Coordinates of C-alpha atoms and ligand atoms in Angstrom, one line a residue:
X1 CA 0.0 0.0 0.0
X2 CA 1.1 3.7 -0.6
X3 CA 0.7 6.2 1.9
X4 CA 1.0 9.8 1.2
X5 CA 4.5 10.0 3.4
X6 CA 5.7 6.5 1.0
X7 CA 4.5 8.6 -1.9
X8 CA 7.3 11.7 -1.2
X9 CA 9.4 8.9 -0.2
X10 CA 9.3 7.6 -3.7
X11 CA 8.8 10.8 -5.4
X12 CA 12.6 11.3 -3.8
X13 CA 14.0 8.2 -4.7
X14 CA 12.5 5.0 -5.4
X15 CA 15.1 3.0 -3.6
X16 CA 14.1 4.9 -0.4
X17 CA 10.5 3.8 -0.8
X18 CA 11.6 0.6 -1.4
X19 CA 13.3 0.0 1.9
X20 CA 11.0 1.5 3.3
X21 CA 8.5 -0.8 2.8
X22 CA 10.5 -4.5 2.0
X23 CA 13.2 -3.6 4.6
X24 CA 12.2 -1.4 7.6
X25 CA 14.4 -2.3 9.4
X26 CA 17.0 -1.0 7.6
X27 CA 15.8 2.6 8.1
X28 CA 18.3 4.1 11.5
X29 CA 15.7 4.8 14.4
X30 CA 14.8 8.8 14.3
X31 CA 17.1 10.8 16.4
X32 CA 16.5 13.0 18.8
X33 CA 15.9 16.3 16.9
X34 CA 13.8 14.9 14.4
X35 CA 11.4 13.2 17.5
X36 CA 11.6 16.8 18.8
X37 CA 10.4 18.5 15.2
X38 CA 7.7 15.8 15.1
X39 CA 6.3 16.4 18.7
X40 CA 6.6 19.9 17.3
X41 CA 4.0 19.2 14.3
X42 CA 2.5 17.5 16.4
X43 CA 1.2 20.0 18.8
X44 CA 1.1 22.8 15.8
X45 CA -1.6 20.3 14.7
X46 CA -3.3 20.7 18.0
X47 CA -3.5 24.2 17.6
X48 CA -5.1 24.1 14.1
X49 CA -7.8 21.8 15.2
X50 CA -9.4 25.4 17.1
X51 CA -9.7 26.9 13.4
X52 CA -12.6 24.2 13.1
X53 CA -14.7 24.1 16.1
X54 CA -17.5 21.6 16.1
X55 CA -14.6 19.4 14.4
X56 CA -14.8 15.5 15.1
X57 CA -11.2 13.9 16.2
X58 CA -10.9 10.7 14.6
X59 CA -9.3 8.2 16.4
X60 CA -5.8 6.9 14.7
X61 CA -4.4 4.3 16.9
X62 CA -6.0 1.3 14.7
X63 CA -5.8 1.6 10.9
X64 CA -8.6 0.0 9.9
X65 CA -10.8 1.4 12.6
X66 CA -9.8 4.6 11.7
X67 CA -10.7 4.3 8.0
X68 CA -13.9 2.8 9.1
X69 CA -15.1 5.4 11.7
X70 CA -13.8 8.1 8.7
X71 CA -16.6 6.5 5.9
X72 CA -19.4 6.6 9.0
X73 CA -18.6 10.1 9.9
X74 CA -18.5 11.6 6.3
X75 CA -22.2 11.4 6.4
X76 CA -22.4 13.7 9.2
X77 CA -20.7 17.0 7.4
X78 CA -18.7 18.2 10.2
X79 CA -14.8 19.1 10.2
X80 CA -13.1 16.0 10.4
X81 CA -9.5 15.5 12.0
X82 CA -7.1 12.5 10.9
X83 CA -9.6 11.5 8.3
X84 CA -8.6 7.9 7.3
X85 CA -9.1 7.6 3.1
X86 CA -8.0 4.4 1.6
X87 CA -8.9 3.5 -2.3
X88 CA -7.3 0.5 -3.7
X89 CA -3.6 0.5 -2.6
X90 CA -3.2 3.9 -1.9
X91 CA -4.2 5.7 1.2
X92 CA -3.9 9.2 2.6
X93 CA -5.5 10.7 6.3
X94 CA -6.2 14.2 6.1
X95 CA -5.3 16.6 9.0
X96 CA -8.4 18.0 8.5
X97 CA -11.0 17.5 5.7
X98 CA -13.5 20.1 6.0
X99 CA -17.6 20.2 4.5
X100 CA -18.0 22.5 2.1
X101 CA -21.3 23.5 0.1
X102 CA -23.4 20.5 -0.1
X103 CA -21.7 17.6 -1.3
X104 CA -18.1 19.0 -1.4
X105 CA -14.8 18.8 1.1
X106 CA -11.9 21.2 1.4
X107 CA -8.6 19.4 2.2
X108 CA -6.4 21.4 5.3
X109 CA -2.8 20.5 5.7
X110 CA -1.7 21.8 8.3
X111 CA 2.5 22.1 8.3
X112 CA 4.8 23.4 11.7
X113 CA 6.9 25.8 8.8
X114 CA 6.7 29.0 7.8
X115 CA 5.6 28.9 4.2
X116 CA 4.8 27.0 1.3
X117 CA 7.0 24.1 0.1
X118 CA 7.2 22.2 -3.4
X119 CA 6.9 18.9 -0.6
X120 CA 3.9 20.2 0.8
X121 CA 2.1 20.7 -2.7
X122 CA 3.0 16.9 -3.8
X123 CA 1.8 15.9 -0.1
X124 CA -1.6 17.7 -0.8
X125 CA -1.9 16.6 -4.3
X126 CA -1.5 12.8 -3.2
X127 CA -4.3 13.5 -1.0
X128 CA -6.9 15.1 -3.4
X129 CA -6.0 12.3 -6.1
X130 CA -6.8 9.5 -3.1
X131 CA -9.9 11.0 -1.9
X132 CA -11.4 11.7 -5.7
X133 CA -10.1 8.0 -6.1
X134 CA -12.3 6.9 -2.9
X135 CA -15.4 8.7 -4.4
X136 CA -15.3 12.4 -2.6
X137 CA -15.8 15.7 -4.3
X138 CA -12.9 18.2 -3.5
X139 CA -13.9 21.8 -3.5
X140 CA -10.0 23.8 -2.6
X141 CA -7.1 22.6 -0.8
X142 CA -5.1 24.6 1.9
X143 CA -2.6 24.7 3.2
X144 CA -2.2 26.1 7.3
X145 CA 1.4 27.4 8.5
X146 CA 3.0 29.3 10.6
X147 CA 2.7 32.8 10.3
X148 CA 6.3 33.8 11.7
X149 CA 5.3 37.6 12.7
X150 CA 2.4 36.3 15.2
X151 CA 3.4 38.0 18.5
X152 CA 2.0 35.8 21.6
X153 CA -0.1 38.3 23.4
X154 CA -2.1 36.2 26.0
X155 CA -3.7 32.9 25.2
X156 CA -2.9 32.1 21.6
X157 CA -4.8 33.0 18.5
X158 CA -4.6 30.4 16.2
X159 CA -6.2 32.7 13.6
X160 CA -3.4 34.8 14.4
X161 CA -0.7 32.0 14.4
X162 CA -1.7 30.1 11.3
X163 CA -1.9 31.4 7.6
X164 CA -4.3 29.0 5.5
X165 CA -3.4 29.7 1.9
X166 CA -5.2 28.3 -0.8
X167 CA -3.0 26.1 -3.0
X168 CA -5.6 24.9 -5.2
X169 CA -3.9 25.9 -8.3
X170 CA -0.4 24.7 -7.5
X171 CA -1.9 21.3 -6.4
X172 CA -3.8 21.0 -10.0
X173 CA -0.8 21.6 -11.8
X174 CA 1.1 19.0 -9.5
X175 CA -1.5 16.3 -9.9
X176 CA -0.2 16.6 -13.7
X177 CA 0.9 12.7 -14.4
X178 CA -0.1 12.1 -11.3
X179 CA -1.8 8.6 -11.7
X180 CA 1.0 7.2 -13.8
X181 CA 3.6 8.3 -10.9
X182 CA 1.4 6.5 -8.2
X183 CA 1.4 2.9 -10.6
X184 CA 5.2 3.6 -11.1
X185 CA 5.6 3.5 -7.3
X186 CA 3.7 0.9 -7.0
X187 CA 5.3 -1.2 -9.1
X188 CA 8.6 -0.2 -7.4
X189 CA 7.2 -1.2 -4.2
X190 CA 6.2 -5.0 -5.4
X191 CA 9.3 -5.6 -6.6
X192 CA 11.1 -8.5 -5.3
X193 CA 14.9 -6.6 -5.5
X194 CA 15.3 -2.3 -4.5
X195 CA 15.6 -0.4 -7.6
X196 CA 19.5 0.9 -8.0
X197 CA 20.1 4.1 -6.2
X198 CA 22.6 6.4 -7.6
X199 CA 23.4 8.9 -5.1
X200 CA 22.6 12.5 -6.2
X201 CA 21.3 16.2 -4.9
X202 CA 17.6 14.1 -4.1
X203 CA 19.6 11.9 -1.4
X204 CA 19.5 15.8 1.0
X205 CA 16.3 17.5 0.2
X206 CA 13.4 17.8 0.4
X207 CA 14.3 15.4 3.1
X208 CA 17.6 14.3 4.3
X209 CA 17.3 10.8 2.9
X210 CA 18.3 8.2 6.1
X211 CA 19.9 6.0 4.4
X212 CA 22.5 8.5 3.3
X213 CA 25.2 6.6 5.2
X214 CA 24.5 3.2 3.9
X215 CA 24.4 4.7 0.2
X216 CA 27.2 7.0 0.5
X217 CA 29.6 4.4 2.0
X218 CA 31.4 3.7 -0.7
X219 CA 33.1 7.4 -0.8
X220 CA 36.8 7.6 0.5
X221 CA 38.0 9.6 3.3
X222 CA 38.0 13.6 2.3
X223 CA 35.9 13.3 -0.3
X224 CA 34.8 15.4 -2.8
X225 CA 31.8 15.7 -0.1
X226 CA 34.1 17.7 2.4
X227 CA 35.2 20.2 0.1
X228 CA 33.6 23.8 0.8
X229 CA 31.6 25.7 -1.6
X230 CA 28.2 23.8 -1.7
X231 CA 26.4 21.0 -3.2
X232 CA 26.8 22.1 -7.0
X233 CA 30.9 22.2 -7.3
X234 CA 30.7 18.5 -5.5
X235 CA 28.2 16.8 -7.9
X236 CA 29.9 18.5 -10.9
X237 CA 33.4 16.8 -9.2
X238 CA 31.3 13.5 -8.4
X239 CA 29.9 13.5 -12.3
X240 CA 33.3 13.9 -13.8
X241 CA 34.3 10.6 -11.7
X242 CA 36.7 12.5 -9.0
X243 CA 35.5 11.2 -5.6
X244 CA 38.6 11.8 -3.3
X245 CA 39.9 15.6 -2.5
X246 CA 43.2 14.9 -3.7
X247 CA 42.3 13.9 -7.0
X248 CA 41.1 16.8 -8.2
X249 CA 43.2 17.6 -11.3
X250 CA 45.4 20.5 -11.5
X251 CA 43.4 22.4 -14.0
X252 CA 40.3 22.4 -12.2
X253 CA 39.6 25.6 -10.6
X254 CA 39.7 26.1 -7.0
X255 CA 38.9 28.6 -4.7
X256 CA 41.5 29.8 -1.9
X257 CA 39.7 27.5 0.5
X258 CA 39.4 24.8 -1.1
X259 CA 43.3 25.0 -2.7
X260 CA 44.2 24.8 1.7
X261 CA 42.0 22.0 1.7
X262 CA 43.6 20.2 -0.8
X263 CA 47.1 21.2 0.2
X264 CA 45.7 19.6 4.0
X265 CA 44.7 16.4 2.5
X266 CA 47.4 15.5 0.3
X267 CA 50.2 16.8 2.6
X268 CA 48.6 15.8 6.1
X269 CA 49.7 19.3 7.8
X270 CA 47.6 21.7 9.6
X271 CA 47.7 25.1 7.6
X272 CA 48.3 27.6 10.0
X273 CA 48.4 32.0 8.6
X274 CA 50.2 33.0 11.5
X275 CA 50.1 36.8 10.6
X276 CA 46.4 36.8 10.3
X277 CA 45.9 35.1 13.3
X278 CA 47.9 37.3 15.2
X279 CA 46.1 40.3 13.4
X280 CA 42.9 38.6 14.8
X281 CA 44.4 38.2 18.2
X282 CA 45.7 41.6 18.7
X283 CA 41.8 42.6 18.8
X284 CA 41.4 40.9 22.1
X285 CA 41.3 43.2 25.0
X286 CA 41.8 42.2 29.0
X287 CA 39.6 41.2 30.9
X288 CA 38.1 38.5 28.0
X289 CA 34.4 37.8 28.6
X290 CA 33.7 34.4 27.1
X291 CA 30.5 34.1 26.3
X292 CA 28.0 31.6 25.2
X293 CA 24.1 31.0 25.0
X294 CA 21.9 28.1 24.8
X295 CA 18.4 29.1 23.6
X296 CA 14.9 27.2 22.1
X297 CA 12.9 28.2 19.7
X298 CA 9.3 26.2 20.2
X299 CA 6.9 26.6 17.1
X300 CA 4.3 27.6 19.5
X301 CA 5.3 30.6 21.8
X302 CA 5.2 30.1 25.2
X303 CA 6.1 33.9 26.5
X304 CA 4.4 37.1 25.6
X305 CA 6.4 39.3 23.2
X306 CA 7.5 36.6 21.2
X307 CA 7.4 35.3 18.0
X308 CA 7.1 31.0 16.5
X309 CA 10.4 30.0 16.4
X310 CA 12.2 33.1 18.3
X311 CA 15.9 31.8 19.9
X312 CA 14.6 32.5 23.7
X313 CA 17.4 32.3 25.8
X314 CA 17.4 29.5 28.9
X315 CA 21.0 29.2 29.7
X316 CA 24.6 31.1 29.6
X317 CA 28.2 30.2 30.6
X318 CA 30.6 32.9 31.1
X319 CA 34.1 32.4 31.6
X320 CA 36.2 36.1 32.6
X321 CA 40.3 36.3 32.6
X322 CA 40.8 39.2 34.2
X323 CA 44.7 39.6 32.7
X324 CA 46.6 37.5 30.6
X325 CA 48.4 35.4 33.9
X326 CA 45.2 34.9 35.7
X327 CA 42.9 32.0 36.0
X328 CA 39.3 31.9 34.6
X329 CA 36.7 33.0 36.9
X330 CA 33.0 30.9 36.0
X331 CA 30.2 32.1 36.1
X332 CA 26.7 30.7 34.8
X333 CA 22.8 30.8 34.6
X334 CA 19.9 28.1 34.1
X335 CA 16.3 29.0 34.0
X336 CA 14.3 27.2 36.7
X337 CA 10.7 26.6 36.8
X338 CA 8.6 27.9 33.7
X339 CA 8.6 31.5 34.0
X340 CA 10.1 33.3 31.4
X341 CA 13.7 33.5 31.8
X342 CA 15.3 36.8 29.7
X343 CA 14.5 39.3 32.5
X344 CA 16.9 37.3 34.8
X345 CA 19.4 36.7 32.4
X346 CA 19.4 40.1 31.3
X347 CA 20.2 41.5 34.3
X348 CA 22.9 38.8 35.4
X349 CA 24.7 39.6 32.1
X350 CA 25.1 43.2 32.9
X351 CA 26.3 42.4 36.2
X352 CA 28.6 40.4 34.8
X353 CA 29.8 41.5 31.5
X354 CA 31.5 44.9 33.2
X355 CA 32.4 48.0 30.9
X356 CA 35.1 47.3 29.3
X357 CA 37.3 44.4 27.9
X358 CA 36.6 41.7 24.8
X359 CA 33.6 39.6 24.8
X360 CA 34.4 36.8 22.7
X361 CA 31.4 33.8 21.1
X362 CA 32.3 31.1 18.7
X363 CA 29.8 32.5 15.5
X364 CA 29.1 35.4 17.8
X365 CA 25.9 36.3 15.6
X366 CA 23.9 34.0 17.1
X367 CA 25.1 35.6 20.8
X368 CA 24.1 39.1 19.1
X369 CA 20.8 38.2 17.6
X370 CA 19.6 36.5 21.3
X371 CA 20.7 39.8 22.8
X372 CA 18.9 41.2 20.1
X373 CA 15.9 39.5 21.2
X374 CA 16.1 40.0 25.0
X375 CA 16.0 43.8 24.4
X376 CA 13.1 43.7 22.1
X377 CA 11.5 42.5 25.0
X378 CA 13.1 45.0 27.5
X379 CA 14.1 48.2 25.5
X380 CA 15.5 49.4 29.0
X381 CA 18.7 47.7 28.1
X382 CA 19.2 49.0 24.5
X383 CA 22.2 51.5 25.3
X384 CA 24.2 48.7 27.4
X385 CA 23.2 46.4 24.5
X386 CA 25.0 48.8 22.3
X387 CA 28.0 48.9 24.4
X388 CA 28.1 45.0 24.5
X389 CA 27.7 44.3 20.7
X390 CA 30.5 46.9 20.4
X391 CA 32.9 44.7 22.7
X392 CA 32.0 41.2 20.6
X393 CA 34.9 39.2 18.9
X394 CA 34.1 36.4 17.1
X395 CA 36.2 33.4 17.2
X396 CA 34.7 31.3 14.1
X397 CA 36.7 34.7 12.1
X398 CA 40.2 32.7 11.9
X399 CA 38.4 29.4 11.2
X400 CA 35.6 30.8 9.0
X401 CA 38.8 32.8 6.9
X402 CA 40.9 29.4 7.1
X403 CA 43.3 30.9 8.6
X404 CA 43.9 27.6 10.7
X405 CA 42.4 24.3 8.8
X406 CA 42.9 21.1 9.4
X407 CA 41.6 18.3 6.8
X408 CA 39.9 16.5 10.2
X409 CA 37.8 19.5 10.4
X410 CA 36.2 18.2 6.4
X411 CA 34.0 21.2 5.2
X412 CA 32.6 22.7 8.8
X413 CA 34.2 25.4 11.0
X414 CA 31.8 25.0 13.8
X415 CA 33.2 25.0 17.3
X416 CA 32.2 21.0 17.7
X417 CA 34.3 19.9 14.9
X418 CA 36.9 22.9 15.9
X419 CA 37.9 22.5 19.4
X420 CA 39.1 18.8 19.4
X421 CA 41.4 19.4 16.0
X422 CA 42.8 22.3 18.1
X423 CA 42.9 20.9 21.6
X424 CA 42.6 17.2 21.2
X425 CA 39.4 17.4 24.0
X426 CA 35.9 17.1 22.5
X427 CA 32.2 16.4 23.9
X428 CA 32.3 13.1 23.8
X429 CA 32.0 12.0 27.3
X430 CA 28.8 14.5 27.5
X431 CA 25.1 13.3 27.7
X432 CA 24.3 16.5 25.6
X433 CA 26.8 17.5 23.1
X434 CA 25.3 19.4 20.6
X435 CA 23.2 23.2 21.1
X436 CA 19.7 21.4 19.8
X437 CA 20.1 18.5 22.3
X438 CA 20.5 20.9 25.1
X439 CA 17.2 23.2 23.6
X440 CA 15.1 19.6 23.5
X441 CA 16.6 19.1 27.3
X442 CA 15.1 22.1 28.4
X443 CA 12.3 22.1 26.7
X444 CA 11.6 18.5 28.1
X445 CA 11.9 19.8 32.0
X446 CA 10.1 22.9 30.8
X447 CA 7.0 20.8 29.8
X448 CA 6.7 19.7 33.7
X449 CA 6.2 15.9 32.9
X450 CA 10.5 15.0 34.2
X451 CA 10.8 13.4 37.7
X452 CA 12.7 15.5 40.0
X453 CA 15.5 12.9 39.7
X454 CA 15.9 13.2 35.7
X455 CA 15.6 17.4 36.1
X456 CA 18.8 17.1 38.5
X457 CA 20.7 14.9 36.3
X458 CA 19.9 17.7 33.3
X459 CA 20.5 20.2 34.4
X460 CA 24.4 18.8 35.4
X461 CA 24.5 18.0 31.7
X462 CA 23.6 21.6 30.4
X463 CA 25.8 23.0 32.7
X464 CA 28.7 20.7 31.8
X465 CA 28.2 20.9 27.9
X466 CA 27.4 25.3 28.2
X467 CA 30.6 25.0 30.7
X468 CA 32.7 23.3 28.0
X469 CA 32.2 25.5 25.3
X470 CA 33.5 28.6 26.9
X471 CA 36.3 26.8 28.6
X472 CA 36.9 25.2 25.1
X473 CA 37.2 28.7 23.6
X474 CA 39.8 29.5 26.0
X475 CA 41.9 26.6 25.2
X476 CA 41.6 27.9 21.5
X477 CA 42.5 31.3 22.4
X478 CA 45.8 29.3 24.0
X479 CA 46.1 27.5 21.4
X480 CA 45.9 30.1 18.7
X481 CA 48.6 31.9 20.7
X482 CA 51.2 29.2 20.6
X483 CA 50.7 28.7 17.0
X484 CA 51.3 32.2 15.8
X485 CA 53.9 32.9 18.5
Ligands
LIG501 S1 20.7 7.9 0.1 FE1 20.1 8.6 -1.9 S2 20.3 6.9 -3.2 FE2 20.2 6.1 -1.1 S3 18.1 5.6 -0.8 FE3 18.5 7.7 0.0 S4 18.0 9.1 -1.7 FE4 18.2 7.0 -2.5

């Protein structure tokens, strides 16, 4: 059977739908950030369900059941949510499929983005073409997202926070070939072997395609892959048969990065521009204020004054070196409970973040665009915001620039990848190790459902992993020092 989620699946690559379905258990479990985005969805669709009211929830745990109560409840011309349509071998539930005129039904999908995607228009034209097929009239289709300028002012609006746009006219086009493209995956999906799968572009969007390590195995170390410069340069590389870094010919044209990356790869050496980075370091100013936030973003705001997806602060480290012989002083903030947290860290940060000296953040423009944020909120602090984003250094600069690379570091300069090629000590010993991880933490203890046992053991872990990446910048600093010395 084809689902509308199989049906993307296959639109992206046949061989995907075919594991899919012959070979589940092939498919890696979902991590932890893709569980997060689909709670997310999840509760978006929550929200949407209030745009209908009188709406009938259909139950979805059984699949039959489900399809069943759907056929008995059609009759009754009410919104319907998780509509179960099945006709033939293919099969589609509706977030919400909605009476209109007489004998007609619009079709709502409701998405947690912020505007329309090509996905979205196949998703929706899959589902008109499977209810038609099951014998019901479709008036329009919609589509509900996130309107990103809602501003939560009390309880929310969801005629505020959704946009329902109609995309009838994109999903009639769409449903061009439409029937031949659902008995090609169909065939695909009977057949006893998986259809070949040459990797392309359509193995990372629209979805990233989890089976990209099994299918991308066969590509040697520093590959083509790891070279900056985006996805177009490496498939034009990977087409003319060059899959390793240090087999691109001589004549082909490289950029400046990409000539160090080479170099790095075929030579083994770390390539160090020790004049630059002394440039850079010559910017830093006593006492050094390293900085670092962890923030969320939840589709749905939770504080007044903000906006779907807005980086709300929940956590900093600071780490202060008064003079260039003294040890680090440590200094950091966790929300507790659920009230809203920026006022707090607001005014800690000016008590801490004194008048003068360098405050340095690894891609400091996320630091900027939080602080941004927090004074939004409280325009009080715009003139000592001012003052702050006047003192900020950012550290990616030399690693961004290449003016350090190593070949371990492949085609990323974030500070994960950056602080164990400079200082051999990484995150791997850490429960959390990653920014989203410690977001989903907090948002997990923020939801009130963790024991008191599991919001102990968290909060250790967000105050190691926050901990380690401003100590970590220190070690960099050092590190960067010794180099270019
Ligand atoms: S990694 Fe690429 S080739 Fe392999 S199944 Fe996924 S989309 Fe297809």
């Amino acid at each position: 059977m084809l689902s509308k989620s199989k049906y993307i699946s296959g639109l992206q690559c046949p061989k995907l739908l075919w594991i899919l379905i012959n070979q589940p258990e092939s498919i890696p479990e979902l991590d932890i950030v893709t569980q997060y985005i689909f709670a997310q969805g999840h509760l978006v669709g929550e929200y949407a369900k209030q745009l209908f009211p009188g709406g009938i929830d259909i139950p979805q745990n059984d699949f039959m059941e489900n399809i069943a109560e759907t056929k008995k409840l059609l009759a009754q011309r009410k919104p319907l949510f998780e509509a179960g349509i099945l006709a033939g071998r293919i099969y589609c539930r509706v977030d919400i499929l909605n009476p209109a005129n007489e004998d007609k039904w619009d079709i709502v999908e409701i998405k947690s983005g912020t505007s329309v995607k090509d996905v979205y228009i196949n998703d929706v034209s899959f589902q008109k073409y499977c209810c038609e097929k099951a014998g019901l009239k479709i008036r329009t289709c919609k589509l509900g997202f996130i309107n990103s300028q809602y501003v939560k002012n009390g309880e929310i609006d969801p005629k505020e926070l959704f946009i329902l746009e109609d995309i009838s006219t994109h999903v009639e086009e769409t449903s061009h070939g439409i029937e031949e493209r659902v008995a090609d995956l169909l065939e695909v999906l009977s057949n006893k072997v998986a259809p070949d799968g040459a990797i392309g572009k359509h193995c990372l969007a629209p979805y990233e395609c989890p089976l990209q390590a099994e299918c991308w195995r066969f590509l040697p170390e520093n590959s083509i892959f790891d070279l900056r410069g985006g996805k177009t340069k490496q498939f034009s590389l990977y087409e003319q048969g060059i899959l390793s870094i240090k087999d691109i010919p001589d004549d082909i044209p490289l950029s400046r990065q990409q000539r160090i990356q080479k170099k790095c790869v075929m030579t083994g050496d770390v390539h160090v521009e020790k004049k630059e980075i002394r440039q850079f370091l010559s910017k830093l100013q006593y006492p050094l204020y390293y900085l670092d936030f962890e923030a969320f973003g939840p589709a749905i705001p939770i504080y007044d004054g903000t906006r779907p997806y807005q980086d709300i602060p929940f956590q900093f480290s600071l780490h202060v070196v008064e003079r260039e012989e003294s040890e680090p002083l440590h200094h950091s903030f966790l929300a507790e409970g659920t009230e809203d947290p920026r006022p707090q860290i607001l005014h800690e940060l000016k008590r801490l973040l004194g008048s003068g000296g360098s405050i340095i953040a690894y891609n400091a423009g996320f630091e900027e665009g939080v602080l941004e944020g927090l004074v939004e909120a409280l325009p009080e602090y715009t003139d000592w915001r001012d003052g702050i984003l006047a003192r900020m250094v950012d550290l990616l600069f030399p690693f961004s620039k290449f003016h350090y690379y190593s070949a371990s570091q492949k085609d990323t300069a974030s500070l994960k990848k950056v602080l164990p090629v400079v200082t051999g000590k990484g995150y791997e010993e850490m429960n959390i190790g990653a920014g989203m991880h410690a977001s989903i933490a907090y948002g997990r203890m923020m939801c009130g459902n963790a024991t008191e046992e599991e919001i102990t053991r968290v909060r250790a872990d967000l105050i190691k992993y926050c901990s380690l990446d401003t100590e970590g910048m220190i070690w960099i600093v050092d590190e960067l020092r010794r180099l270019s010395g």
